[in-house]
Coordinates of C-alpha atoms in Angstrom, one line a residue:
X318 CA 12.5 308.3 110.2
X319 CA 10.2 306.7 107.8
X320 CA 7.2 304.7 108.7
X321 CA 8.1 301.5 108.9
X322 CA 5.8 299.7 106.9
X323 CA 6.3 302.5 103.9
X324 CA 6.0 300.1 100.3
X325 CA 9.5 298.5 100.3
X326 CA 9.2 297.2 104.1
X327 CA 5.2 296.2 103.3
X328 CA 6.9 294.2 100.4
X329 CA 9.4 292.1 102.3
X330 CA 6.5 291.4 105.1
X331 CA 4.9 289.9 101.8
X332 CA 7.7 288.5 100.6
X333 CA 8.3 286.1 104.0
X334 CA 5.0 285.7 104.0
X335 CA 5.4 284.1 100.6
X336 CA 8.6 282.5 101.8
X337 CA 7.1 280.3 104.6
X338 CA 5.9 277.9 102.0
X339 CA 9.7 276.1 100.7
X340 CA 11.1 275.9 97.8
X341 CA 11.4 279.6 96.2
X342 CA 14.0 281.9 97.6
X343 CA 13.3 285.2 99.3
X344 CA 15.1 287.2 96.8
X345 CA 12.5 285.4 94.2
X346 CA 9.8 286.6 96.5
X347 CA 10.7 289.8 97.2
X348 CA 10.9 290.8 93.5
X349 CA 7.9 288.6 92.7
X350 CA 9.5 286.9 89.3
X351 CA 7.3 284.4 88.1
X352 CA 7.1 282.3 84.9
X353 CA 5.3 282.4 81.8
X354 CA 3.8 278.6 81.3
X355 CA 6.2 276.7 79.2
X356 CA 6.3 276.7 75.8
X357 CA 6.9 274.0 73.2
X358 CA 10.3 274.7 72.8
X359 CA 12.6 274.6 76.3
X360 CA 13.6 277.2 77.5
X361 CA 11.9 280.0 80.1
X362 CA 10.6 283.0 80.2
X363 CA 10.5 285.3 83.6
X364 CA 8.2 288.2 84.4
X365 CA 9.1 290.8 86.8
X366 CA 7.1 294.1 88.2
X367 CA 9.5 297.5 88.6
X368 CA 8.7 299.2 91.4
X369 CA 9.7 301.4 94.7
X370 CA 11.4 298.2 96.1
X371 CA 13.9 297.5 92.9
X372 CA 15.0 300.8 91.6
X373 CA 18.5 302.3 92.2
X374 CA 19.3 306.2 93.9
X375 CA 19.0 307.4 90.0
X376 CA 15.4 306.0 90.1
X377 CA 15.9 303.3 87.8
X378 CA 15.8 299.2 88.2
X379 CA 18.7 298.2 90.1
X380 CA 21.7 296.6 88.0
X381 CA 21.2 293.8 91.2
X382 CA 17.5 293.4 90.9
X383 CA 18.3 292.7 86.4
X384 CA 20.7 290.4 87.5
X385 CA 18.5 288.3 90.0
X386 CA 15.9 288.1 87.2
X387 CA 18.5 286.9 84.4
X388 CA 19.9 284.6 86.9
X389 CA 17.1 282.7 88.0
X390 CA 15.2 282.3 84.2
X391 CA 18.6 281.0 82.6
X392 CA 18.9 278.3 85.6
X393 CA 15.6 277.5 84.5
X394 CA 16.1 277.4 81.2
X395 CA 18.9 275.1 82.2
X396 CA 16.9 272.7 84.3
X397 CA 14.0 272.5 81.5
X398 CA 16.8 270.1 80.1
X399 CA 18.7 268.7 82.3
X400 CA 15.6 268.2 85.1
X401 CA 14.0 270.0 88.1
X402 CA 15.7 267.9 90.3
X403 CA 19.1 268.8 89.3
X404 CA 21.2 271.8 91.3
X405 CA 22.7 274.4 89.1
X406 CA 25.8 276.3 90.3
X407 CA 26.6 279.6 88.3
X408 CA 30.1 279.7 86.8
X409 CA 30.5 282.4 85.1
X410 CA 27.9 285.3 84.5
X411 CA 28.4 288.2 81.6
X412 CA 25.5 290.8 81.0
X413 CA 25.2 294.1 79.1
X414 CA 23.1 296.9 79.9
X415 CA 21.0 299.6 78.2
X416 CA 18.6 302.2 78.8
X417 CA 17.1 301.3 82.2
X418 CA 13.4 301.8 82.9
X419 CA 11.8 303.2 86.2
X420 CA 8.5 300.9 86.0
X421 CA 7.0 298.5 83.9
X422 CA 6.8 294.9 83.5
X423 CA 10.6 293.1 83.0
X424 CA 10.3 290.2 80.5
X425 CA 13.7 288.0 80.4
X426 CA 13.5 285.3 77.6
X427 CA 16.3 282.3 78.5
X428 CA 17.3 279.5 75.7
X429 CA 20.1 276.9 76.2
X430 CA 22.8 277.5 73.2
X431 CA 25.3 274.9 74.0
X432 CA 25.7 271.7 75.9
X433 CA 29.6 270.8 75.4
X434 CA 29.4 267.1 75.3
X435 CA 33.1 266.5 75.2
X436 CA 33.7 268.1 79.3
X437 CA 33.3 265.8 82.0
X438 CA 31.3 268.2 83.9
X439 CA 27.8 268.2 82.9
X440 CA 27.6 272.1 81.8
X441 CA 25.3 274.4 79.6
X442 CA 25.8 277.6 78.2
X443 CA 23.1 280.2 78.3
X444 CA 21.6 283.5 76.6
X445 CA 19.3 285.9 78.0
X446 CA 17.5 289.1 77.0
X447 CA 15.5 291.3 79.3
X448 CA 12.9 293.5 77.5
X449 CA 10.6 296.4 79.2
X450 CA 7.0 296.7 78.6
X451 CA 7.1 298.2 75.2
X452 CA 9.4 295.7 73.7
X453 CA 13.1 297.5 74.2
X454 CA 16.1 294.9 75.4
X455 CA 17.4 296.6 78.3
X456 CA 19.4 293.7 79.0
X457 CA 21.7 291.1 77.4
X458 CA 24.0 288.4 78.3
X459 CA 25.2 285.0 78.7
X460 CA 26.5 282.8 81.4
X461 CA 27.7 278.9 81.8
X462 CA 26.4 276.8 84.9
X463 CA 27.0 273.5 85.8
X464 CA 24.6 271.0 86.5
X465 CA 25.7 269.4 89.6
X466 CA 24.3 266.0 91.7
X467 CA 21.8 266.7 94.2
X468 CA 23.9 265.6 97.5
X469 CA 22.0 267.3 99.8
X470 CA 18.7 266.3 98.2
X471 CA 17.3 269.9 97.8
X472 CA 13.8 269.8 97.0
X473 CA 12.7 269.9 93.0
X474 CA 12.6 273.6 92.0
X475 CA 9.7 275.4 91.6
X476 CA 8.6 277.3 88.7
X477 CA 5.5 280.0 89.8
X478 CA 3.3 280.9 87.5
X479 CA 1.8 283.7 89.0
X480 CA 2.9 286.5 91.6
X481 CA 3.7 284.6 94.8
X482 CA 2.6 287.5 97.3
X483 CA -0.7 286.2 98.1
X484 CA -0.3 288.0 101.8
X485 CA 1.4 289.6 104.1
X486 CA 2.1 289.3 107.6
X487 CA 2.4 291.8 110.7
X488 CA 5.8 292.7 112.2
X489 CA 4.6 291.1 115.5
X490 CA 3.6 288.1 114.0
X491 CA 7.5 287.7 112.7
X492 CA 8.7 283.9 113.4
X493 CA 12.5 284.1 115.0
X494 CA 14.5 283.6 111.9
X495 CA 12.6 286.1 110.4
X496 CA 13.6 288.8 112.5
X497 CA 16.8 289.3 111.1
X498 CA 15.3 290.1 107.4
X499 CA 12.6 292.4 108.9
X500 CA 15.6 294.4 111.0
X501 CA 17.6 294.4 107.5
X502 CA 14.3 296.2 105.7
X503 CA 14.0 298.4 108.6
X504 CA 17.0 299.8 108.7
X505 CA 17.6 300.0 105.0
X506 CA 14.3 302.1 105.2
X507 CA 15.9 304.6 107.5
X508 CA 18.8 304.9 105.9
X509 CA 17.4 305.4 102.5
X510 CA 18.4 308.9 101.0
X511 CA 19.8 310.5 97.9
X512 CA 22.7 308.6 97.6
X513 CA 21.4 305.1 98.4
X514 CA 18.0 303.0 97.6
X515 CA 16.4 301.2 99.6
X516 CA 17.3 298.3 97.6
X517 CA 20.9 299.5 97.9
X518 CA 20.5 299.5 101.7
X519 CA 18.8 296.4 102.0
X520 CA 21.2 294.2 100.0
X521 CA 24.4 296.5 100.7
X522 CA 24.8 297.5 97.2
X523 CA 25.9 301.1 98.3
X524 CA 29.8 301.9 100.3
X525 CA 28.9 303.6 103.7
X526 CA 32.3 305.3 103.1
X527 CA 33.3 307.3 99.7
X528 CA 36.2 306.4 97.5
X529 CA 39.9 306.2 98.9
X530 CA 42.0 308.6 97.0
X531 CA 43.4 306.3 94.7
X532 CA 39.9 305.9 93.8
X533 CA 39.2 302.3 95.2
X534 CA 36.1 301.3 97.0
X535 CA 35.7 298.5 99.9
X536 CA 32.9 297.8 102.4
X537 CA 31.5 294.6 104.2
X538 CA 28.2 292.4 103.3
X539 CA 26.4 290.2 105.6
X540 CA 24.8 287.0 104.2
X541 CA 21.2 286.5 105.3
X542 CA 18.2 285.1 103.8
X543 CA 17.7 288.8 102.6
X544 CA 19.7 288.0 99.7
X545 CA 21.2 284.4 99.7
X546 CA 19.9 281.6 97.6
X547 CA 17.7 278.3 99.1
X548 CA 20.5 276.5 99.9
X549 CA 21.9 280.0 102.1
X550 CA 24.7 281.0 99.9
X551 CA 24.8 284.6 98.9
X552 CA 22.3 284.6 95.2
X553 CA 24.7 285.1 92.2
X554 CA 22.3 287.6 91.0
X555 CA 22.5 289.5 94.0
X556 CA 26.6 289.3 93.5
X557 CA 27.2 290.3 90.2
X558 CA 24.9 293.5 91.4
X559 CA 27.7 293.4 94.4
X560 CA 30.4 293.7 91.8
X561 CA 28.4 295.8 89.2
X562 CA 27.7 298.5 92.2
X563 CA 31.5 298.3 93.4
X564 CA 32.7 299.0 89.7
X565 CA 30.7 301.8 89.6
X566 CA 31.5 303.7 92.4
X567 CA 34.7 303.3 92.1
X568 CA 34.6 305.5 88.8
X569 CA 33.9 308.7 88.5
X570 CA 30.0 309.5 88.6
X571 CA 29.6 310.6 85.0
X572 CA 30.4 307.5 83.9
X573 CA 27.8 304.3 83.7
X574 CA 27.7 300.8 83.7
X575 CA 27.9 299.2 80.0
X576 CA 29.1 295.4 80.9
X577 CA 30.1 293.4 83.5
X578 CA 31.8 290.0 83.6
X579 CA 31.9 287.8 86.6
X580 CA 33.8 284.7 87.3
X581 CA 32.1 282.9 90.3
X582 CA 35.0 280.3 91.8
X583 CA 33.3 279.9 95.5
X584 CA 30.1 279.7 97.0
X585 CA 29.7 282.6 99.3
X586 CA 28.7 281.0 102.4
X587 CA 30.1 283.0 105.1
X588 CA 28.4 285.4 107.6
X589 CA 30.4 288.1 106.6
X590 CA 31.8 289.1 102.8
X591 CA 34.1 291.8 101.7
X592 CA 34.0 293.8 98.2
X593 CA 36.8 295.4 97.2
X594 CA 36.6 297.2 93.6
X595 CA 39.3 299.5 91.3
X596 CA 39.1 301.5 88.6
X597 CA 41.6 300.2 86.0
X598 CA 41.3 302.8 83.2
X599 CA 39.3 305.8 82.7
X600 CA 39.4 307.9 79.7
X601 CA 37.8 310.7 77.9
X602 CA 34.6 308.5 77.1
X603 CA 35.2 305.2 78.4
X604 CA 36.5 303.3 81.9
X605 CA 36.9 299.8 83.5
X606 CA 36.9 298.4 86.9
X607 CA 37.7 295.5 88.4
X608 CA 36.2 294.0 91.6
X609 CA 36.0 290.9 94.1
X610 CA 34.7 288.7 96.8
X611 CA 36.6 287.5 99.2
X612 CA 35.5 285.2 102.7
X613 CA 36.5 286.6 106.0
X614 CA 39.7 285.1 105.4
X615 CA 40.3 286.7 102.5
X616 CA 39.9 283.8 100.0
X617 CA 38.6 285.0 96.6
X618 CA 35.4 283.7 95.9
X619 CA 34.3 286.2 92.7
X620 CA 36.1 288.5 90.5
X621 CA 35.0 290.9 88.1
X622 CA 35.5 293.4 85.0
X623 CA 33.6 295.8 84.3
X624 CA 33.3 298.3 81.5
X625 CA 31.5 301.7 81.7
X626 CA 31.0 304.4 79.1
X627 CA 30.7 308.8 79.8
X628 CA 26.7 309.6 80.0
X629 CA 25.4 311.9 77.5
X630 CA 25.5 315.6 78.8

């Protein structure tokens, strides 16, 4: 057993702290991304801190934790144009992956390249590039969002420009709907090892069970605030790292991620989701994967592809 307030747990006391003032969402918090001050030309640019709380079982930042941080600065990117008021809803989400780091400042860098005039849904498409500390794009990619009315009149986003975890709070001090998250951290904690993170744990990035022979991988997710987004669906960030994690294990382990392409056709809103992922191909030196979403019902809600490449020896 590990002491429970160990770094990751002391961060998601901080992170509901930070949480209990609305508008940013606790996966926002909890990896502290905050914004440079705008610039002259709109776009946005997102900071984020590697540590403890956001590195995979390899000891690197989690796929996940990338994808929450590309996620979030291209919506805002988005909404430098089209207004803070507006709601974005991810469609479709493509990123590319180098040489992770262990620690370090993240940098991700977000500019609008298209707004397609001729659609009848107001949409923008979007690049992205993640650099570490000394200048090296460990991340790349592009998604399309729409820009949707604001029917249930969610309050304007906002845009931090400094770290958000001003304090923490103690266990006992925990409001009711706060429990649930602090449970979450506590048991990822435990559960913690070799094989699995703590992020891994705490956002169920990892299978509790290993591959089926035919070399498929499926396990359950609950949605909590933990990971969901301000309006309580499950953060697209936070899925693609679903999918991204599913691909991988369901390839052989000397294999790693290059790409992933996700196609987001539902808003996962239910208590409980299930991944499923399977390896498609895998050859001397390169392999894809394909994964999904799906509701308790078993409606899809996101697919995937994913490509991987052998690591060096």
């Amino acid at each position: 057993m590990q002491d429970p307030i160990d770094p990751c747990t002391r961060r998601v006391l901080e992170a509901l702290h930070a949480a209990r003032t609305p508008g940013w969402m606790f996966p926002a918090h909890f990896l502290d991304i905050f914004f440079e001050p705008a610039g002259a030309e709109r776009g946005a640019c997102a900071l984020m801190q590697a540590g403890p709380h956001c590195l995979d079982a390899t000891g690197r930042v989690s796929h996940a934790a990338l994808a929450v941080l590309a996620d979030v600065c291209m919506a805002a990117a988005v909404r430098a144009h089209a207004g803070r008021e507006v709601r974005i809803a991810t469609l479709t989400l493509r990123l590319s992956f180098g040489a992770l780091p262990a620690a370090g400042r993240l940098r991700a860098a977000a500019h609008v390249r298209m707004m397609p005039a001729q659609l009848a849904m107001n949409s923008a498409i979007v690049g992205v590039e993640i650099r570490d500390a000394g200048g090296a794009m460990v991340c790349s990619g592009e998604a399309t969002f729409a820009a949707l009315e604001n029917r249930q009149q969610t309050a304007s986003h906002p845009l931090p420009t400094a770290s958000t975890l001003t304090g923490g709070l103690r266990p006992a001090a925990l409001a009711p709907d706060e429990q649930p998250v602090w449970e979450w951290a506590r048991t990822a904690a435990n559960e913690a090892d070799g094989a699995a993170s703590f992020l891994d744990r705490f956002w169920s990035l990892h299978s509790p069970m290993p591959p089926r022979s035919e070399g498929g991988v499926a396990w359950s997710v609950g949605l909590g605030r933990h990971n969901s987004n301000r309006v309580g669906h499950l953060q697209g960030g936070v899925l693609l790292g679903l999918l991204a994690s599913a691909c991988r294990q369901a390839t052989a382990p000397q294999f790693a991620l290059v790409d992933i392409a996700v196609q987001y056709l539902e808003a996962a809103s239910e208590q409980q989701l299930a991944v499923h992922a399977h390896p498609v191909r895998s050859g001397g030196s390169a392999a894809a994967s394909h994964a999904s979403l799906r509701g308790a019902d078993g409606k899809l809600l996101a697919c995937a592809q994913a490509h991987l490449a052998r690591l060096r020896s």
